[in-house]
Coordinates of C-alpha atoms in Angstrom, one line a residue:
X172 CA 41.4 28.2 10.0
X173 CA 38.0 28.8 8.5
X174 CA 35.5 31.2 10.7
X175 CA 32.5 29.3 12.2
X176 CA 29.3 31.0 10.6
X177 CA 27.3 33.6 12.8
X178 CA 24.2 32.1 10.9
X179 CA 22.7 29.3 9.4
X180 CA 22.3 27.9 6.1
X181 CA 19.7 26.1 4.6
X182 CA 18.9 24.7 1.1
X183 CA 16.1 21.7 0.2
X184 CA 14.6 21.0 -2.8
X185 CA 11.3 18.8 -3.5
X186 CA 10.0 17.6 -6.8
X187 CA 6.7 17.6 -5.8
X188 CA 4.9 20.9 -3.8
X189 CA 1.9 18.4 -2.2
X190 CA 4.1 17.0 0.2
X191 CA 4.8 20.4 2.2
X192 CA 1.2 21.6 1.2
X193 CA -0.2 18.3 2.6
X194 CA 2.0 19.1 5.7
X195 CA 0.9 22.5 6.0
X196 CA -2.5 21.8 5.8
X197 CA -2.8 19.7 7.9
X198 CA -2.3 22.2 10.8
X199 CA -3.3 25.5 9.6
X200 CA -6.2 26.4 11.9
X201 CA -4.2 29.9 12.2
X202 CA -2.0 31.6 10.1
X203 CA 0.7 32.4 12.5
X204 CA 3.0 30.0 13.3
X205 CA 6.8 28.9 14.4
X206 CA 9.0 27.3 11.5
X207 CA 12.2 25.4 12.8
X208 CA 14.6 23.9 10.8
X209 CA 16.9 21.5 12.0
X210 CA 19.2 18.9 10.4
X211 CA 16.5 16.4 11.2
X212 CA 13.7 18.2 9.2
X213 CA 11.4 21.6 9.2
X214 CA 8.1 21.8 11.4
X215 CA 5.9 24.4 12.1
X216 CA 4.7 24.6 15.4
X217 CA 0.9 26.7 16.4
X218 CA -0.2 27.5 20.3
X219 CA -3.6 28.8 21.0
X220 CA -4.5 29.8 24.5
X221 CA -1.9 28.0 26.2
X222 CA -4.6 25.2 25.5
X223 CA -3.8 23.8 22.6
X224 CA 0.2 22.8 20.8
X225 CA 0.5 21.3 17.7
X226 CA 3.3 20.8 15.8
X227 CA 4.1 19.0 12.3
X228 CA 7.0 17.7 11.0
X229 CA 8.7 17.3 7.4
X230 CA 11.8 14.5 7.7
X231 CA 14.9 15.8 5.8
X232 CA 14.3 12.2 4.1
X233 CA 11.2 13.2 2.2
X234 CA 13.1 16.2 0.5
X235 CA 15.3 15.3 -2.9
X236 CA 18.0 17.3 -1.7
X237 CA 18.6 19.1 1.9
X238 CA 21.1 20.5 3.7
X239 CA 20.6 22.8 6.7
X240 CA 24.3 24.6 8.7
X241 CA 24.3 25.8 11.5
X242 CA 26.4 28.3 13.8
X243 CA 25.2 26.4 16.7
X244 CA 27.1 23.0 17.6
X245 CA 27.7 20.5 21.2
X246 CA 30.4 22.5 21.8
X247 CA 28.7 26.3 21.7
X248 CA 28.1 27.6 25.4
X249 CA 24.8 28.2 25.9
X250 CA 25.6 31.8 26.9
X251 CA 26.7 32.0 23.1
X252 CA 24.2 30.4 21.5
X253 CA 22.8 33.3 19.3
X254 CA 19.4 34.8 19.4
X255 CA 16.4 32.7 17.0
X256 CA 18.8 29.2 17.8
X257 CA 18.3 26.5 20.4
X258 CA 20.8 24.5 22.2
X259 CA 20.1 21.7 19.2
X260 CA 21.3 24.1 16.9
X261 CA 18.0 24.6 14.7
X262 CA 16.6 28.1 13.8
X263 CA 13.1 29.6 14.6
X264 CA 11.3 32.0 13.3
X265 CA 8.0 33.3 12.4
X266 CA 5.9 33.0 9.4
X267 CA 2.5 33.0 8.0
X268 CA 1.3 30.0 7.0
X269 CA -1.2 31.3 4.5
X270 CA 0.8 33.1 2.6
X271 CA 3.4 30.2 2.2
X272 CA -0.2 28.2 0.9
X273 CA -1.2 30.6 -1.5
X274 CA 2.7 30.7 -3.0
X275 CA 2.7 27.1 -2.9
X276 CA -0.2 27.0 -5.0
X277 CA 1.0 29.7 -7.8
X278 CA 0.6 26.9 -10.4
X279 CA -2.9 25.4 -8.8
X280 CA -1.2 22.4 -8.3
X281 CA -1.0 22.4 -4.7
X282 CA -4.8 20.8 -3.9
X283 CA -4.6 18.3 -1.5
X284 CA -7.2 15.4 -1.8
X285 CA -7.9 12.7 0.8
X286 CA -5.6 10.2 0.0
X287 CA -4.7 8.9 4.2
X288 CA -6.1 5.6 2.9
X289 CA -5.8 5.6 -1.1
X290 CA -2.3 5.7 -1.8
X291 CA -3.7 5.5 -6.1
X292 CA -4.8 8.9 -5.3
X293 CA -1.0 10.5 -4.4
X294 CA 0.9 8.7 -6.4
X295 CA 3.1 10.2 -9.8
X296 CA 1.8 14.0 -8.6
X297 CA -2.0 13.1 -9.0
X298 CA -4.5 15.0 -11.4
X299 CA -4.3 18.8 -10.6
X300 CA -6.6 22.1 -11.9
X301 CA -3.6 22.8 -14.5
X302 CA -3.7 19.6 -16.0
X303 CA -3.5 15.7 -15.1
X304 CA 0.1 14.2 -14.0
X305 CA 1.1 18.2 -13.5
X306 CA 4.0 18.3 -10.3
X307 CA 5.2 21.4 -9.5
X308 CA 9.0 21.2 -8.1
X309 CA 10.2 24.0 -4.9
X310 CA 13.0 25.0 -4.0
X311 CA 13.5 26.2 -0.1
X312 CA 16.0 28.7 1.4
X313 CA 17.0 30.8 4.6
X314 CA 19.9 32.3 5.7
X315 CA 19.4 33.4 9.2
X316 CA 17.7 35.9 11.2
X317 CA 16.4 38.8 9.6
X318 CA 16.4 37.3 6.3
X319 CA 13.3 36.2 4.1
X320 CA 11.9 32.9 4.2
X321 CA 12.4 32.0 -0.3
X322 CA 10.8 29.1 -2.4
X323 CA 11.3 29.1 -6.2
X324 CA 9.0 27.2 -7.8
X325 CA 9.5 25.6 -10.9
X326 CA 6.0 24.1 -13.2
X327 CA 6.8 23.0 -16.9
X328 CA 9.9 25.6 -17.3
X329 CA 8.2 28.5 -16.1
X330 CA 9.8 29.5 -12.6
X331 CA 8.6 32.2 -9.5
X332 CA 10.4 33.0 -6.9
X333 CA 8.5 33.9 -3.6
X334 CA 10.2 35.7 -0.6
X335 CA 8.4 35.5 2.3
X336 CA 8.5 37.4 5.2
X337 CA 9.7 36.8 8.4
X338 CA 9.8 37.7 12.3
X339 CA 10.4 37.1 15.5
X340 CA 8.5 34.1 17.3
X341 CA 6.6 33.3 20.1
X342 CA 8.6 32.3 22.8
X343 CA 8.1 28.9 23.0
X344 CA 5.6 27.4 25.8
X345 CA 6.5 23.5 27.1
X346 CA 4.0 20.8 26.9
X347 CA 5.6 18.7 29.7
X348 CA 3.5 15.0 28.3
X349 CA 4.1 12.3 30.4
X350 CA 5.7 9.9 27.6
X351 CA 6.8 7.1 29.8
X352 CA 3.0 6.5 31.8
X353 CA 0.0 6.9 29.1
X354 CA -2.9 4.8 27.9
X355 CA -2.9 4.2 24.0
X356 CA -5.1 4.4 21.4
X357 CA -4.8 3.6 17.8
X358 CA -6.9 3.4 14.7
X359 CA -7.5 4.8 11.4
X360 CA -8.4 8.4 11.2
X361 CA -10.7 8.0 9.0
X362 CA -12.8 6.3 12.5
X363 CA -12.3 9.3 14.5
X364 CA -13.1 11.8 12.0
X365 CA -16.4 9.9 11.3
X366 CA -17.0 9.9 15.4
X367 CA -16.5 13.9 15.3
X368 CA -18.4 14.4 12.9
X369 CA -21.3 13.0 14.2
X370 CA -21.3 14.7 17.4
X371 CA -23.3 17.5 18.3
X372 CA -21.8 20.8 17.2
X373 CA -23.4 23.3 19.9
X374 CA -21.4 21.3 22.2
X375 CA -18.7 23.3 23.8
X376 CA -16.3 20.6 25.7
X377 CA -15.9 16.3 24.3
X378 CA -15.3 13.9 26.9
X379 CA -13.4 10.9 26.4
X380 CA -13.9 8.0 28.1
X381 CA -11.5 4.8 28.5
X382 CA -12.3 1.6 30.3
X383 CA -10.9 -1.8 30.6
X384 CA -14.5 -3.3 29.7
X385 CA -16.4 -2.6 26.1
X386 CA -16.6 -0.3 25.0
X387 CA -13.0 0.5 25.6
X388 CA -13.2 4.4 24.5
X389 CA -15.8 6.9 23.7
X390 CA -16.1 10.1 22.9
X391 CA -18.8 12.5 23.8
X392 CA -20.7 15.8 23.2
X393 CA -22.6 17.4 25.6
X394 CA -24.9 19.8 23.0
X395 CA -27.7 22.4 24.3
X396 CA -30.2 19.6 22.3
X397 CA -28.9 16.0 23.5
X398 CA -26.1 14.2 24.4
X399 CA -24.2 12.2 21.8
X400 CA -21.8 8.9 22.7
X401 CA -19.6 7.4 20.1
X402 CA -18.5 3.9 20.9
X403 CA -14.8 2.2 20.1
X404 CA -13.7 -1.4 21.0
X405 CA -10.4 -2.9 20.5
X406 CA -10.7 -5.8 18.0
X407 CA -13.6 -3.8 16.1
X408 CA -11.8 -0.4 15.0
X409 CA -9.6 0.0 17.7
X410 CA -5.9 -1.9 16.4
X411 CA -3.8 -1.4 19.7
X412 CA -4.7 -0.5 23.0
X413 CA -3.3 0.2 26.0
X414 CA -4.8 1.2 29.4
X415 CA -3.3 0.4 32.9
X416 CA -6.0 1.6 35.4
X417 CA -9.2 -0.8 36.9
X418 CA -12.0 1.2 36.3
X419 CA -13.0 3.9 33.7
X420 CA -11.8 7.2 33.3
X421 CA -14.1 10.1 31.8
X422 CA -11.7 13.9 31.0
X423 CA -12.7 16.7 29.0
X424 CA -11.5 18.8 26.5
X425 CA -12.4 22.0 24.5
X426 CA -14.5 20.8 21.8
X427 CA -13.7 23.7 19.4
X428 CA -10.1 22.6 20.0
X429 CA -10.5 19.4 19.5
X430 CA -12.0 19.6 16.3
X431 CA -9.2 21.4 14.2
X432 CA -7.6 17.5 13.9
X433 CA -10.1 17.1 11.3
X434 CA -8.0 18.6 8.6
X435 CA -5.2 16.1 10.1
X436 CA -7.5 13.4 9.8
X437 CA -8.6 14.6 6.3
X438 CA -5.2 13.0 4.8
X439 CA -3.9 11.1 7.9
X440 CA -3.9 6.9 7.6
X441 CA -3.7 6.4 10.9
X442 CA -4.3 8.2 14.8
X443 CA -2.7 7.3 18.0
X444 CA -4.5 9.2 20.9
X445 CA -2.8 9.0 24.2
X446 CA -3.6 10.2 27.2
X447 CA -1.0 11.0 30.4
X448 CA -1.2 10.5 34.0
X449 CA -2.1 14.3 33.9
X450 CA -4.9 13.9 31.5
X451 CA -2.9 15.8 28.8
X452 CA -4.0 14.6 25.7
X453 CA -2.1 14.3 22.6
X454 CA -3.1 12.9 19.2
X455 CA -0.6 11.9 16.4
X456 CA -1.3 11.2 12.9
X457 CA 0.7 9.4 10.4
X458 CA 0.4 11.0 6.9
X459 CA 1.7 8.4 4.1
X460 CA 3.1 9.8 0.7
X461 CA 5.0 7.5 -1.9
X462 CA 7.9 5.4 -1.7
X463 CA 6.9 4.7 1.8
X464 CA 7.6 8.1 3.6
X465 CA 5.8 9.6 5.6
X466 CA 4.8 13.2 7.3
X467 CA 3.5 13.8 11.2
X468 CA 1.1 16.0 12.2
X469 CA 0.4 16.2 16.2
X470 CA -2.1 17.7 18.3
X471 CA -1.9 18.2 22.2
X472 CA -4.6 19.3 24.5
X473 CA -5.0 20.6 28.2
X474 CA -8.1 19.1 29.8
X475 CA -10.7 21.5 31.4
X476 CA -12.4 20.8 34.4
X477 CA -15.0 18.5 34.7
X478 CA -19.4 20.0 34.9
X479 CA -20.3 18.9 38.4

Protein backbone atom coordinates (compact mmCIF):
# COMPACT_ATOMS: atom_id res chain seq x y z
CA UNK A 1 0.00 0.00 0.00
CA UNK A 2 1.48 3.26 -1.22
CA UNK A 3 2.18 6.14 1.73
CA UNK A 4 -0.17 9.18 1.43
CA UNK A 5 2.23 12.24 0.89
CA UNK A 6 3.03 14.57 3.96
CA UNK A 7 3.07 17.41 1.25
CA UNK A 8 1.73 18.61 -1.78
CA UNK A 9 2.62 18.61 -5.30
CA UNK A 10 2.09 21.03 -7.84
CA UNK A 11 3.11 21.35 -11.50
CA UNK A 12 1.35 23.92 -14.35
CA UNK A 13 2.55 25.14 -17.28
CA UNK A 14 1.31 28.28 -19.48
CA UNK A 15 2.34 29.18 -22.94
CA UNK A 16 1.78 32.49 -22.53
CA UNK A 17 3.30 34.62 -19.13
CA UNK A 18 0.49 37.73 -19.68
CA UNK A 19 -2.11 35.67 -18.40
CA UNK A 20 -0.65 35.32 -14.67
CA UNK A 21 0.99 38.91 -15.15
CA UNK A 22 -2.48 40.27 -16.16
CA UNK A 23 -3.75 38.35 -12.98
CA UNK A 24 -1.16 39.67 -10.81
CA UNK A 25 -1.48 42.99 -11.72
CA UNK A 26 -4.43 43.45 -11.43
CA UNK A 27 -4.18 43.33 -7.49
CA UNK A 28 -0.80 44.33 -6.62
CA UNK A 29 -1.40 47.48 -4.56
CA UNK A 30 1.24 45.62 -2.00
CA UNK A 31 3.78 43.39 -2.46
CA UNK A 32 2.94 40.89 0.25
CA UNK A 33 0.51 38.65 -0.30
CA UNK A 34 -1.17 34.88 0.23
CA UNK A 35 -0.80 32.34 -2.77
CA UNK A 36 -3.17 29.26 -2.51
CA UNK A 37 -3.15 26.56 -4.74
CA UNK A 38 -5.88 24.35 -4.93
CA UNK A 39 -7.10 21.71 -7.50
CA UNK A 40 -9.51 24.44 -8.75
CA UNK A 41 -6.78 27.09 -9.53
CA UNK A 42 -3.97 29.51 -7.72
CA UNK A 43 -5.08 32.98 -6.16
CA UNK A 44 -3.35 35.43 -4.26
CA UNK A 45 -5.16 36.89 -1.65
CA UNK A 46 -3.94 40.86 -0.03
CA UNK A 47 -5.64 42.39 3.38
CA UNK A 48 -4.91 45.85 4.34
CA UNK A 49 -6.17 47.21 7.63
CA UNK A 50 -8.73 44.65 8.23
CA UNK A 51 -10.48 47.14 5.73
CA UNK A 52 -9.91 46.04 2.67
CA UNK A 53 -9.73 41.89 1.05
CA UNK A 54 -9.06 41.14 -2.32
CA UNK A 55 -8.40 38.16 -3.83
CA UNK A 56 -7.82 36.93 -7.57
CA UNK A 57 -8.07 33.91 -9.07
CA UNK A 58 -6.38 31.87 -12.01
CA UNK A 59 -8.79 28.66 -13.10
CA UNK A 60 -6.73 25.40 -13.47
CA UNK A 61 -8.62 25.68 -17.11
CA UNK A 62 -6.61 28.64 -18.34
CA UNK A 63 -3.18 26.71 -17.68
CA UNK A 64 -1.98 24.12 -20.70
CA UNK A 65 -1.15 21.67 -18.28
CA UNK A 66 -1.92 21.55 -14.26
CA UNK A 67 -1.88 19.31 -11.78
CA UNK A 68 -1.85 20.15 -8.04
CA UNK A 69 -1.65 16.77 -5.01
CA UNK A 70 -2.32 17.14 -2.05
CA UNK A 71 -1.81 15.30 1.50
CA UNK A 72 -4.95 16.69 2.58
CA UNK A 73 -8.25 14.81 1.47
CA UNK A 74 -12.44 14.47 2.86
CA UNK A 75 -11.27 11.86 4.81
CA UNK A 76 -8.17 13.74 6.84
CA UNK A 77 -9.29 14.75 10.48
CA UNK A 78 -9.04 18.12 10.92
CA UNK A 79 -6.79 17.62 13.94
CA UNK A 80 -4.35 16.14 11.20
CA UNK A 81 -4.62 18.40 8.65
CA UNK A 82 -0.95 19.64 8.42
CA UNK A 83 0.30 23.11 9.05
CA UNK A 84 0.14 25.77 5.63
CA UNK A 85 -3.24 23.34 4.46
CA UNK A 86 -6.90 23.99 4.81
CA UNK A 87 -9.68 21.59 5.36
CA UNK A 88 -10.05 21.84 1.21
CA UNK A 89 -6.88 20.50 0.94
CA UNK A 90 -5.07 23.61 -0.85
CA UNK A 91 -1.67 25.08 0.38
CA UNK A 92 -0.88 28.68 1.57
CA UNK A 93 1.91 30.49 1.73
CA UNK A 94 3.48 33.75 1.43
CA UNK A 95 5.14 35.46 -1.37
CA UNK A 96 6.08 38.74 -2.78
CA UNK A 97 4.24 39.67 -5.54
CA UNK A 98 6.88 42.01 -6.96
CA UNK A 99 9.39 39.93 -7.20
CA UNK A 100 7.26 37.13 -9.06
CA UNK A 101 6.45 40.49 -11.62
CA UNK A 102 9.86 41.33 -12.20
CA UNK A 103 10.77 37.34 -12.98
CA UNK A 104 7.84 37.22 -14.97
CA UNK A 105 9.04 39.87 -17.04
CA UNK A 106 12.88 38.55 -17.55
CA UNK A 107 12.17 38.51 -21.33
CA UNK A 108 10.11 42.06 -21.30
CA UNK A 109 7.33 40.38 -22.55
CA UNK A 110 5.21 40.47 -19.58
CA UNK A 111 3.58 44.32 -20.31
CA UNK A 112 0.07 44.20 -19.91
CA UNK A 113 -1.93 46.65 -22.14
CA UNK A 114 -5.72 47.51 -21.73
CA UNK A 115 -7.27 44.96 -23.68
CA UNK A 116 -10.84 44.50 -20.96
CA UNK A 117 -12.66 45.56 -24.14
CA UNK A 118 -10.28 44.92 -27.22
CA UNK A 119 -9.85 41.33 -27.40
CA UNK A 120 -7.50 42.28 -31.09
CA UNK A 121 -5.17 43.67 -28.57
CA UNK A 122 -4.53 40.05 -26.42
CA UNK A 123 -4.83 37.82 -28.98
CA UNK A 124 -1.62 35.41 -30.48
CA UNK A 125 0.72 36.94 -27.37
CA UNK A 126 0.32 40.66 -28.74
CA UNK A 127 3.36 42.96 -29.69
CA UNK A 128 5.88 43.05 -26.78
CA UNK A 129 9.39 45.29 -26.15
CA UNK A 130 11.43 42.13 -27.46
CA UNK A 131 9.74 41.94 -30.61
CA UNK A 132 6.09 41.71 -32.12
CA UNK A 133 4.16 38.17 -31.74
CA UNK A 134 7.00 37.40 -28.92
CA UNK A 135 5.15 34.82 -25.94
CA UNK A 136 7.15 33.81 -23.39
CA UNK A 137 6.05 30.15 -21.93
CA UNK A 138 6.38 29.42 -17.64
CA UNK A 139 6.59 26.72 -16.05
CA UNK A 140 5.18 26.67 -12.15
CA UNK A 141 6.18 24.47 -9.21
CA UNK A 142 5.97 23.84 -5.37
CA UNK A 143 6.47 21.13 -3.23
CA UNK A 144 5.23 22.04 0.11
CA UNK A 145 6.14 24.05 3.07
CA UNK A 146 9.38 25.30 3.35
CA UNK A 147 10.18 24.95 -0.14
CA UNK A 148 10.65 27.79 -2.89
CA UNK A 149 8.01 29.00 -4.99
CA UNK A 150 9.96 28.06 -9.00
CA UNK A 151 8.96 29.28 -12.53
CA UNK A 152 11.25 28.45 -15.55
CA UNK A 153 10.68 30.50 -18.13
CA UNK A 154 11.22 29.53 -21.59
CA UNK A 155 11.46 32.74 -24.65
CA UNK A 156 12.76 31.57 -28.19
CA UNK A 157 15.06 28.52 -26.59
CA UNK A 158 16.63 30.50 -24.13
CA UNK A 159 15.33 29.31 -20.53
CA UNK A 160 15.70 30.89 -16.64
CA UNK A 161 14.77 29.40 -13.84
CA UNK A 162 13.51 31.61 -10.90
CA UNK A 163 13.18 30.30 -7.27
CA UNK A 164 11.31 32.45 -5.22
CA UNK A 165 11.09 32.70 -1.84
CA UNK A 166 8.69 31.76 0.57
CA UNK A 167 7.06 32.08 4.13
CA UNK A 168 4.69 31.82 6.40
CA UNK A 169 1.28 33.77 5.84
CA UNK A 170 -1.04 35.85 7.45
CA UNK A 171 -3.50 34.10 9.14
CA UNK A 172 -6.34 34.51 7.28
CA UNK A 173 -9.15 37.20 8.35
CA UNK A 174 -13.02 36.23 7.16
CA UNK A 175 -15.07 38.54 5.17
CA UNK A 176 -18.44 37.14 6.22
CA UNK A 177 -20.53 38.98 2.75
CA UNK A 178 -23.94 38.46 2.81
CA UNK A 179 -24.19 36.50 -0.63
CA UNK A 180 -27.77 35.49 -0.42
CA UNK A 181 -29.47 39.45 0.43
CA UNK A 182 -27.40 42.17 -1.80
CA UNK A 183 -28.27 44.88 -4.32
CA UNK A 184 -26.44 44.43 -7.73
CA UNK A 185 -24.70 46.35 -9.99
CA UNK A 186 -23.21 45.69 -13.28
CA UNK A 187 -21.48 47.46 -16.08
CA UNK A 188 -18.37 47.84 -17.97
CA UNK A 189 -15.27 48.83 -16.05
CA UNK A 190 -14.22 50.90 -18.30
CA UNK A 191 -17.66 53.25 -16.75
CA UNK A 192 -16.46 53.06 -13.26
CA UNK A 193 -12.98 53.75 -13.86
CA UNK A 194 -13.95 56.81 -15.88
CA UNK A 195 -16.41 57.84 -12.77
CA UNK A 196 -13.15 57.50 -10.33
CA UNK A 197 -11.27 59.15 -12.20
CA UNK A 198 -13.13 62.13 -12.29
CA UNK A 199 -13.66 62.52 -8.70
CA UNK A 200 -11.85 64.77 -6.52
CA UNK A 201 -8.63 63.23 -5.26
CA UNK A 202 -8.20 65.22 -1.82
CA UNK A 203 -11.23 63.43 -0.97
CA UNK A 204 -10.58 60.92 1.79
CA UNK A 205 -13.99 58.63 1.92
CA UNK A 206 -16.58 57.92 -1.73
CA UNK A 207 -20.14 57.44 -1.01
CA UNK A 208 -22.22 55.40 -2.98
CA UNK A 209 -25.59 55.96 -3.44
CA UNK A 210 -28.45 53.44 -4.75
CA UNK A 211 -32.10 54.32 -5.31
CA UNK A 212 -35.02 52.74 -6.97
CA UNK A 213 -35.57 56.19 -8.94
CA UNK A 214 -32.81 57.80 -11.62
CA UNK A 215 -30.31 57.97 -11.13
CA UNK A 216 -30.11 54.46 -9.79
CA UNK A 217 -26.33 54.74 -8.33
CA UNK A 218 -23.76 57.34 -7.74
CA UNK A 219 -20.71 57.74 -6.50
CA UNK A 220 -19.29 60.64 -4.64
CA UNK A 221 -16.19 62.60 -3.42
CA UNK A 222 -16.33 64.78 -0.66
CA UNK A 223 -12.82 66.88 -1.57
CA UNK A 224 -11.45 69.91 0.64
CA UNK A 225 -12.40 72.08 -2.79
CA UNK A 226 -16.06 70.71 -3.91
CA UNK A 227 -18.08 67.96 -3.90
CA UNK A 228 -18.22 65.76 -6.99
CA UNK A 229 -21.42 63.32 -8.00
CA UNK A 230 -21.11 60.83 -10.72
CA UNK A 231 -24.46 59.64 -12.09
CA UNK A 232 -25.45 55.83 -13.39
CA UNK A 233 -28.90 54.63 -14.64
CA UNK A 234 -29.89 51.22 -15.63
CA UNK A 235 -30.68 51.13 -19.36
CA UNK A 236 -27.93 53.93 -19.95
CA UNK A 237 -24.51 52.22 -18.64
CA UNK A 238 -25.85 50.33 -16.01
CA UNK A 239 -26.72 46.38 -17.82
CA UNK A 240 -28.33 44.64 -14.61
CA UNK A 241 -29.56 45.95 -11.61
CA UNK A 242 -30.81 44.88 -8.64
CA UNK A 243 -32.02 46.77 -5.45
CA UNK A 244 -34.79 45.60 -3.02
CA UNK A 245 -35.29 48.58 -0.57
CA UNK A 246 -38.02 51.76 -1.18
CA UNK A 247 -35.97 54.61 -0.78
CA UNK A 248 -32.22 55.44 -1.33
CA UNK A 249 -29.44 54.29 0.49
CA UNK A 250 -26.09 56.60 0.77
CA UNK A 251 -22.65 54.34 2.65
CA UNK A 252 -19.11 55.24 2.59
CA UNK A 253 -16.08 53.85 2.00
CA UNK A 254 -12.25 54.65 2.16
CA UNK A 255 -11.58 56.46 -0.88
CA UNK A 256 -7.85 55.56 -0.98
CA UNK A 257 -9.15 51.94 -0.80
CA UNK A 258 -11.38 52.23 -3.14
CA UNK A 259 -9.33 53.42 -5.69
CA UNK A 260 -6.66 50.48 -6.02
CA UNK A 261 -9.66 48.65 -8.45
CA UNK A 262 -8.39 50.91 -11.00
CA UNK A 263 -5.62 48.62 -11.99
CA UNK A 264 -8.55 45.89 -11.97
CA UNK A 265 -10.54 48.04 -14.11
CA UNK A 266 -7.44 48.84 -16.26
CA UNK A 267 -7.89 45.21 -18.06
CA UNK A 268 -11.32 44.10 -16.62
CA UNK A 269 -14.48 43.93 -19.38
CA UNK A 270 -16.87 43.98 -17.05
CA UNK A 271 -17.74 45.09 -12.89
CA UNK A 272 -20.41 43.74 -10.68
CA UNK A 273 -20.55 45.96 -7.51
CA UNK A 274 -22.75 44.57 -4.74
CA UNK A 275 -23.52 45.75 -1.69
CA UNK A 276 -24.88 43.45 1.54
CA UNK A 277 -27.42 44.06 4.10
CA UNK A 278 -24.33 45.07 6.20
CA UNK A 279 -23.04 47.62 3.74
CA UNK A 280 -19.98 45.43 2.96
CA UNK A 281 -19.03 46.17 -0.37
CA UNK A 282 -17.51 43.95 -2.83
CA UNK A 283 -16.62 44.54 -6.50
CA UNK A 284 -15.81 41.70 -9.04
CA UNK A 285 -14.29 42.04 -12.33
CA UNK A 286 -14.29 39.73 -15.11
CA UNK A 287 -10.93 39.72 -17.00
CA UNK A 288 -11.35 38.08 -20.64
CA UNK A 289 -8.21 36.38 -22.32
CA UNK A 290 -8.59 34.12 -25.65
CA UNK A 291 -10.44 31.20 -26.40
CA UNK A 292 -13.03 32.55 -24.14
CA UNK A 293 -11.39 32.20 -20.65
CA UNK A 294 -11.40 34.24 -18.30
CA UNK A 295 -9.51 35.51 -14.91
CA UNK A 296 -11.29 37.18 -11.62
CA UNK A 297 -10.07 39.85 -9.71
CA UNK A 298 -12.20 40.91 -6.51
CA UNK A 299 -12.23 43.65 -4.14
CA UNK A 300 -14.22 43.90 -0.77
CA UNK A 301 -14.57 46.81 1.40
CA UNK A 302 -15.75 47.65 5.15
CA UNK A 303 -17.79 50.85 5.14
CA UNK A 304 -16.83 53.69 7.61
CA UNK A 305 -19.06 55.62 9.36
CA UNK A 306 -21.08 58.17 7.98
CA UNK A 307 -19.87 62.63 8.56
CA UNK A 308 -22.82 63.79 10.62
Amino acid sequence: MSQAPTQCRFNARLRNIKHLATLIKSVNFKEVATCRISADGISFILEESRCLFVRCLIQRTVFDDYRYISPVDDATPAAHIPPGYDAEGAVMFGVNLATILSCLNMFGTANVGNYGNDQSAYSGGGPSASGAGQVTAVKLSYNGIGSKFTMILEDNGVVTTCRIPTFDPDPPVDFDFNDENHSKIIMKSVWLEEGLRDLDATSDRVVLRLSPEIPHFRISSLGTIENLDVNYSKGDVIETFVYHHPHPTEISYNFTHVLYVLRACAVASSVNIMVDDKDFLKMQFLIPLPDHKFLFAEYAFCPIEPLD
